[in-house]
Amino acid sequence: MSPSVQDSFPSTPGKFKLDRSSYFARMGHRWQSFSLSTPFLWACGLISLAAILFLLAVSLDGYKVVPSSEVLGGFGWEKRVRYSCHPKNKANKIVLVTGAAGFVGTHVSLALKKRGDGVLGLDNFNNYYDPSLKRSRQNLLRKNGIFVVEGDINDGTLLNKLFGLIPFTHVMHLAAQAGVRYALQNPTSYVHSNIAGIVSLFEACRSASPQPAVIWASSSSVYGLNTKVPFSESDRTDKPASLYAATKKAGEEIAHTYNHIYGLSITGLRFFTVYGPWGRPDMAYFSFTRDILQGNPITVFQGPKELDLARDFTFIDDVLKGCVAALDTAEKSTGSGSGGKKKGSAQLRIYNLGNTSPVTVTKLVSILENILKVKAKTRVAEMPTNGDVPFTHANVTLARVELGYNPTTDLQSGLKKFVKWYKTYYGYSDGR
């Protein structure tokens, strides 16, 4: 507060007395000096007032108090970014994890930080599912020394700011618009996050100096209408069954382009139905658990001719090991940064990360009933034409040979761990 402004306030509350009579006399005299016959001045005043009220309404929408130390780009903000990215020693990596407040992102961030890597998170905290769960994950990360920047991967200014501050060695790109069915309601969100978003991120990476190696989440959905099982990385992926699958396939082609032109080292990971603690509420195992405990009916879909749907459910701990292995075996990018030419060919890989043991949805429900000790109220319906596929089955031979990937968690064991977390997080007693 400047001295001129500060002098207008009393130094001790309650000691200042306002001479009301002289004050209102002066104000009345001023108002009388304006003639009511000057509508132009009145109009200007009303327009100005309306503009001010509009700006206040816009700025207060979703308003929250942000400490000055956390203002984007401020000194306190930069300090938190640098501290979060500080590795335990020079041999450790410095990793930007996009989608850090997401399911897989949280687990990967914690694992990297635990072993000594510098880790910075980036997440836009959208409302595709309950944002409070994402905030809880953010708090978990914060308690472990990981700062999550709140922002969008399409914000080029933000990305350039981060890459200008920190010499990231790796980027674990896990931010995406997930879910097959939601594409029917909000298709543009998939283009925004999964296509425009990955281009925005690759642009920042190829312009960075040094260029980081990129590991990113593709999906088993790219296999689409493929009938050959198990799915192998060499199989055709040109028949996507959903918009989500199409955007992930597009991401793989975009990755090839940035690898070819700019020398970015890029590894894609095709996840197969990942589940476990801190999971996504839109997934069947999660919503089934919630509805069974609450006594609500669940819907089990069947394919043509009453075919049971099956998924290659993969526990988060197994996927986590695959993600870390992909990061640790990633070679350096060969581009010079700032849009310069690459010095040579760069590593380009794609791997399946699945469990290799598909389980029917009917069996999933049965396992949950046994763990929860509650009989599900089940209704069977025909699978809608919303982009879902009847089965998934991963061949992980390539990941096993090149990454040492070896999934070991069966569905029964994994669901027990998930249910334990679920009951604790949502406050269920041991009896239910």
PDB file of C-alpha atoms in Angstrom, residues 219-368:
ATOM      1  CA  SER A 219      -4.506 -48.262 -26.105  1.00  0.00           C
ATOM      2  CA  SER A 220      -5.524 -51.812 -26.855  1.00  0.00           C
ATOM      3  CA  SER A 221      -8.560 -50.221 -28.503  1.00  0.00           C
ATOM      4  CA  VAL A 222      -6.480 -49.632 -31.637  1.00  0.00           C
ATOM      5  CA  TYR A 223      -6.938 -53.328 -32.499  1.00  0.00           C
ATOM      6  CA  GLY A 224     -10.600 -52.510 -33.096  1.00  0.00           C
ATOM      7  CA  LEU A 225     -12.457 -55.141 -35.082  1.00  0.00           C
ATOM      8  CA  ASN A 226      -9.423 -57.412 -35.334  1.00  0.00           C
ATOM      9  CA  THR A 227     -10.542 -61.051 -34.847  1.00  0.00           C
ATOM     10  CA  LYS A 228      -7.070 -62.580 -34.593  1.00  0.00           C
ATOM     11  CA  VAL A 229      -6.131 -63.337 -30.993  1.00  0.00           C
ATOM     12  CA  PRO A 230      -4.073 -62.720 -29.050  1.00  0.00           C
ATOM     13  CA  PHE A 231      -3.422 -59.194 -30.312  1.00  0.00           C
ATOM     14  CA  SER A 232       0.185 -58.620 -31.385  1.00  0.00           C
ATOM     15  CA  GLU A 233       1.944 -55.350 -32.134  1.00  0.00           C
ATOM     16  CA  SER A 234       2.400 -56.422 -35.777  1.00  0.00           C
ATOM     17  CA  ASP A 235      -1.348 -56.948 -36.309  1.00  0.00           C
ATOM     18  CA  ARG A 236      -3.357 -54.556 -38.462  1.00  0.00           C
ATOM     19  CA  THR A 237      -4.899 -51.627 -36.625  1.00  0.00           C
ATOM     20  CA  ASP A 238      -6.756 -49.914 -39.455  1.00  0.00           C
ATOM     21  CA  LYS A 239     -10.308 -50.847 -38.390  1.00  0.00           C
ATOM     22  CA  PRO A 240     -11.037 -48.884 -35.190  1.00  0.00           C
ATOM     23  CA  ALA A 241     -14.442 -49.580 -33.648  1.00  0.00           C
ATOM     24  CA  SER A 242     -14.718 -46.283 -31.774  1.00  0.00           C
ATOM     25  CA  LEU A 243     -13.697 -42.652 -32.036  1.00  0.00           C
ATOM     26  CA  TYR A 244     -11.502 -43.158 -28.978  1.00  0.00           C
ATOM     27  CA  ALA A 245      -9.660 -45.959 -30.798  1.00  0.00           C
ATOM     28  CA  ALA A 246      -9.336 -43.817 -33.917  1.00  0.00           C
ATOM     29  CA  THR A 247      -7.745 -40.957 -31.964  1.00  0.00           C
ATOM     30  CA  LYS A 248      -5.273 -43.334 -30.329  1.00  0.00           C
ATOM     31  CA  LYS A 249      -4.401 -44.803 -33.715  1.00  0.00           C
ATOM     32  CA  ALA A 250      -3.944 -41.274 -35.025  1.00  0.00           C
ATOM     33  CA  GLY A 251      -1.606 -40.645 -32.106  1.00  0.00           C
ATOM     34  CA  GLU A 252       0.554 -43.573 -33.180  1.00  0.00           C
ATOM     35  CA  GLU A 253       0.814 -42.201 -36.716  1.00  0.00           C
ATOM     36  CA  ILE A 254       1.615 -38.707 -35.421  1.00  0.00           C
ATOM     37  CA  ALA A 255       4.332 -40.242 -33.231  1.00  0.00           C
ATOM     38  CA  HIS A 256       5.864 -41.861 -36.303  1.00  0.00           C
ATOM     39  CA  THR A 257       5.922 -38.490 -38.052  1.00  0.00           C
ATOM     40  CA  TYR A 258       7.683 -36.629 -35.228  1.00  0.00           C
ATOM     41  CA  ASN A 259      10.153 -39.468 -34.857  1.00  0.00           C
ATOM     42  CA  HIS A 260      10.917 -39.446 -38.578  1.00  0.00           C
ATOM     43  CA  ILE A 261      11.203 -35.685 -39.079  1.00  0.00           C
ATOM     44  CA  TYR A 262      12.545 -34.397 -35.765  1.00  0.00           C
ATOM     45  CA  GLY A 263      14.354 -37.393 -34.264  1.00  0.00           C
ATOM     46  CA  LEU A 264      12.183 -37.702 -31.179  1.00  0.00           C
ATOM     47  CA  SER A 265      12.687 -40.962 -29.308  1.00  0.00           C
ATOM     48  CA  ILE A 266       9.131 -42.224 -28.829  1.00  0.00           C
ATOM     49  CA  THR A 267       7.702 -45.337 -27.165  1.00  0.00           C
ATOM     50  CA  GLY A 268       3.975 -46.112 -27.280  1.00  0.00           C
ATOM     51  CA  LEU A 269       2.318 -48.403 -24.748  1.00  0.00           C
ATOM     52  CA  ARG A 270      -0.957 -50.141 -25.580  1.00  0.00           C
ATOM     53  CA  PHE A 271      -2.682 -50.594 -22.224  1.00  0.00           C
ATOM     54  CA  PHE A 272      -5.166 -53.446 -21.752  1.00  0.00           C
ATOM     55  CA  THR A 273      -8.010 -52.648 -19.277  1.00  0.00           C
ATOM     56  CA  VAL A 274      -5.934 -51.385 -16.375  1.00  0.00           C
ATOM     57  CA  TYR A 275      -7.526 -51.692 -12.924  1.00  0.00           C
ATOM     58  CA  GLY A 276      -6.588 -51.293  -9.278  1.00  0.00           C
ATOM     59  CA  PRO A 277      -6.508 -48.840  -6.336  1.00  0.00           C
ATOM     60  CA  TRP A 278      -7.123 -45.178  -7.228  1.00  0.00           C
ATOM     61  CA  GLY A 279      -8.764 -46.371 -10.451  1.00  0.00           C
ATOM     62  CA  ARG A 280     -11.269 -44.675 -12.755  1.00  0.00           C
ATOM     63  CA  PRO A 281     -14.943 -44.623 -11.681  1.00  0.00           C
ATOM     64  CA  ASP A 282     -16.124 -45.068 -15.279  1.00  0.00           C
ATOM     65  CA  MET A 283     -14.567 -48.547 -15.495  1.00  0.00           C
ATOM     66  CA  ALA A 284     -16.829 -51.589 -15.046  1.00  0.00           C
ATOM     67  CA  TYR A 285     -14.978 -53.110 -12.057  1.00  0.00           C
ATOM     68  CA  PHE A 286     -15.220 -49.758 -10.241  1.00  0.00           C
ATOM     69  CA  SER A 287     -18.885 -49.031 -10.963  1.00  0.00           C
ATOM     70  CA  PHE A 288     -19.851 -52.662 -10.266  1.00  0.00           C
ATOM     71  CA  THR A 289     -18.206 -52.470  -6.848  1.00  0.00           C
ATOM     72  CA  ARG A 290     -20.021 -49.245  -6.037  1.00  0.00           C
ATOM     73  CA  ASP A 291     -23.432 -50.489  -7.186  1.00  0.00           C
ATOM     74  CA  ILE A 292     -23.145 -53.895  -5.518  1.00  0.00           C
ATOM     75  CA  LEU A 293     -22.271 -52.280  -2.188  1.00  0.00           C
ATOM     76  CA  GLN A 294     -25.128 -49.791  -2.546  1.00  0.00           C
ATOM     77  CA  GLY A 295     -27.627 -52.475  -3.531  1.00  0.00           C
ATOM     78  CA  ASN A 296     -28.140 -51.069  -7.014  1.00  0.00           C
ATOM     79  CA  PRO A 297     -28.600 -53.295 -10.068  1.00  0.00           C
ATOM     80  CA  ILE A 298     -25.722 -53.711 -12.503  1.00  0.00           C
ATOM     81  CA  THR A 299     -25.949 -54.320 -16.237  1.00  0.00           C
ATOM     82  CA  VAL A 300     -23.829 -57.040 -17.814  1.00  0.00           C
ATOM     83  CA  PHE A 301     -23.612 -56.803 -21.579  1.00  0.00           C
ATOM     84  CA  GLN A 302     -23.422 -59.742 -23.926  1.00  0.00           C
ATOM     85  CA  GLY A 303     -22.260 -59.938 -27.501  1.00  0.00           C
ATOM     86  CA  PRO A 304     -24.020 -61.534 -30.491  1.00  0.00           C
ATOM     87  CA  LYS A 305     -25.592 -64.934 -29.797  1.00  0.00           C
ATOM     88  CA  GLU A 306     -25.336 -64.294 -26.026  1.00  0.00           C
ATOM     89  CA  LEU A 307     -21.543 -64.283 -26.217  1.00  0.00           C
ATOM     90  CA  ASP A 308     -19.912 -63.322 -22.913  1.00  0.00           C
ATOM     91  CA  LEU A 309     -17.694 -60.263 -23.231  1.00  0.00           C
ATOM     92  CA  ALA A 310     -14.118 -60.716 -22.044  1.00  0.00           C
ATOM     93  CA  ARG A 311     -11.302 -58.346 -21.153  1.00  0.00           C
ATOM     94  CA  ASP A 312      -7.597 -58.782 -20.543  1.00  0.00           C
ATOM     95  CA  PHE A 313      -7.736 -57.118 -17.101  1.00  0.00           C
ATOM     96  CA  THR A 314      -4.268 -55.879 -16.148  1.00  0.00           C
ATOM     97  CA  PHE A 315      -3.400 -54.849 -12.601  1.00  0.00           C
ATOM     98  CA  ILE A 316      -1.895 -51.407 -12.116  1.00  0.00           C
ATOM     99  CA  ASP A 317       1.299 -52.721 -10.471  1.00  0.00           C
ATOM    100  CA  ASP A 318       2.080 -54.790 -13.565  1.00  0.00           C
ATOM    101  CA  VAL A 319       1.395 -51.874 -15.923  1.00  0.00           C
ATOM    102  CA  LEU A 320       3.503 -49.632 -13.710  1.00  0.00           C
ATOM    103  CA  LYS A 321       6.501 -51.955 -14.110  1.00  0.00           C
ATOM    104  CA  GLY A 322       6.042 -51.870 -17.868  1.00  0.00           C
ATOM    105  CA  CYS A 323       5.892 -48.064 -17.906  1.00  0.00           C
ATOM    106  CA  VAL A 324       9.070 -47.719 -15.843  1.00  0.00           C
ATOM    107  CA  ALA A 325      10.872 -50.317 -17.945  1.00  0.00           C
ATOM    108  CA  ALA A 326       9.917 -48.466 -21.129  1.00  0.00           C
ATOM    109  CA  LEU A 327      11.258 -45.239 -19.642  1.00  0.00           C
ATOM    110  CA  ASP A 328      14.499 -46.838 -18.470  1.00  0.00           C
ATOM    111  CA  THR A 329      15.210 -48.419 -21.862  1.00  0.00           C
ATOM    112  CA  ALA A 330      14.297 -45.345 -23.913  1.00  0.00           C
ATOM    113  CA  GLU A 331      17.194 -44.020 -25.964  1.00  0.00           C
ATOM    114  CA  LYS A 332      17.967 -40.333 -26.312  1.00  0.00           C
ATOM    115  CA  SER A 333      16.291 -38.271 -29.016  1.00  0.00           C
ATOM    116  CA  THR A 334      18.527 -37.315 -31.919  1.00  0.00           C
ATOM    117  CA  GLY A 335      17.151 -33.886 -32.810  1.00  0.00           C
ATOM    118  CA  SER A 336      18.976 -30.676 -32.016  1.00  0.00           C
ATOM    119  CA  GLY A 337      16.008 -28.832 -30.530  1.00  0.00           C
ATOM    120  CA  SER A 338      14.577 -25.489 -31.656  1.00  0.00           C
ATOM    121  CA  GLY A 339      13.319 -27.199 -34.798  1.00  0.00           C
ATOM    122  CA  GLY A 340      16.772 -28.228 -35.972  1.00  0.00           C
ATOM    123  CA  LYS A 341      17.513 -31.289 -38.043  1.00  0.00           C
ATOM    124  CA  LYS A 342      17.948 -34.676 -36.426  1.00  0.00           C
ATOM    125  CA  LYS A 343      21.439 -36.134 -36.247  1.00  0.00           C
ATOM    126  CA  GLY A 344      20.281 -39.636 -37.085  1.00  0.00           C
ATOM    127  CA  SER A 345      17.408 -42.087 -36.797  1.00  0.00           C
ATOM    128  CA  ALA A 346      15.736 -42.222 -33.410  1.00  0.00           C
ATOM    129  CA  GLN A 347      14.143 -45.021 -31.441  1.00  0.00           C
ATOM    130  CA  LEU A 348      10.472 -45.731 -32.224  1.00  0.00           C
ATOM    131  CA  ARG A 349       8.724 -48.537 -30.304  1.00  0.00           C
ATOM    132  CA  ILE A 350       5.258 -49.845 -29.510  1.00  0.00           C
ATOM    133  CA  TYR A 351       4.393 -52.456 -26.869  1.00  0.00           C
ATOM    134  CA  ASN A 352       1.358 -54.285 -25.534  1.00  0.00           C
ATOM    135  CA  LEU A 353       1.006 -54.110 -21.752  1.00  0.00           C
ATOM    136  CA  GLY A 354      -1.633 -56.665 -20.833  1.00  0.00           C
ATOM    137  CA  ASN A 355      -2.125 -59.646 -18.547  1.00  0.00           C
ATOM    138  CA  THR A 356      -2.466 -62.294 -21.305  1.00  0.00           C
ATOM    139  CA  SER A 357      -5.392 -63.990 -19.493  1.00  0.00           C
ATOM    140  CA  PRO A 358      -8.799 -62.644 -20.591  1.00  0.00           C
ATOM    141  CA  VAL A 359     -11.656 -62.995 -18.092  1.00  0.00           C
ATOM    142  CA  THR A 360     -15.347 -62.713 -18.903  1.00  0.00           C
ATOM    143  CA  VAL A 361     -17.372 -59.903 -17.377  1.00  0.00           C
ATOM    144  CA  THR A 362     -19.628 -62.534 -15.824  1.00  0.00           C
ATOM    145  CA  LYS A 363     -16.598 -63.983 -14.030  1.00  0.00           C
ATOM    146  CA  LEU A 364     -15.582 -60.483 -12.935  1.00  0.00           C
ATOM    147  CA  VAL A 365     -18.961 -60.038 -11.255  1.00  0.00           C
ATOM    148  CA  SER A 366     -18.678 -63.425  -9.563  1.00  0.00           C
ATOM    149  CA  ILE A 367     -15.255 -62.550  -8.130  1.00  0.00           C
ATOM    150  CA  LEU A 368     -16.557 -59.230  -6.813  1.00  0.00           C
TER     151      LEU A 368
END
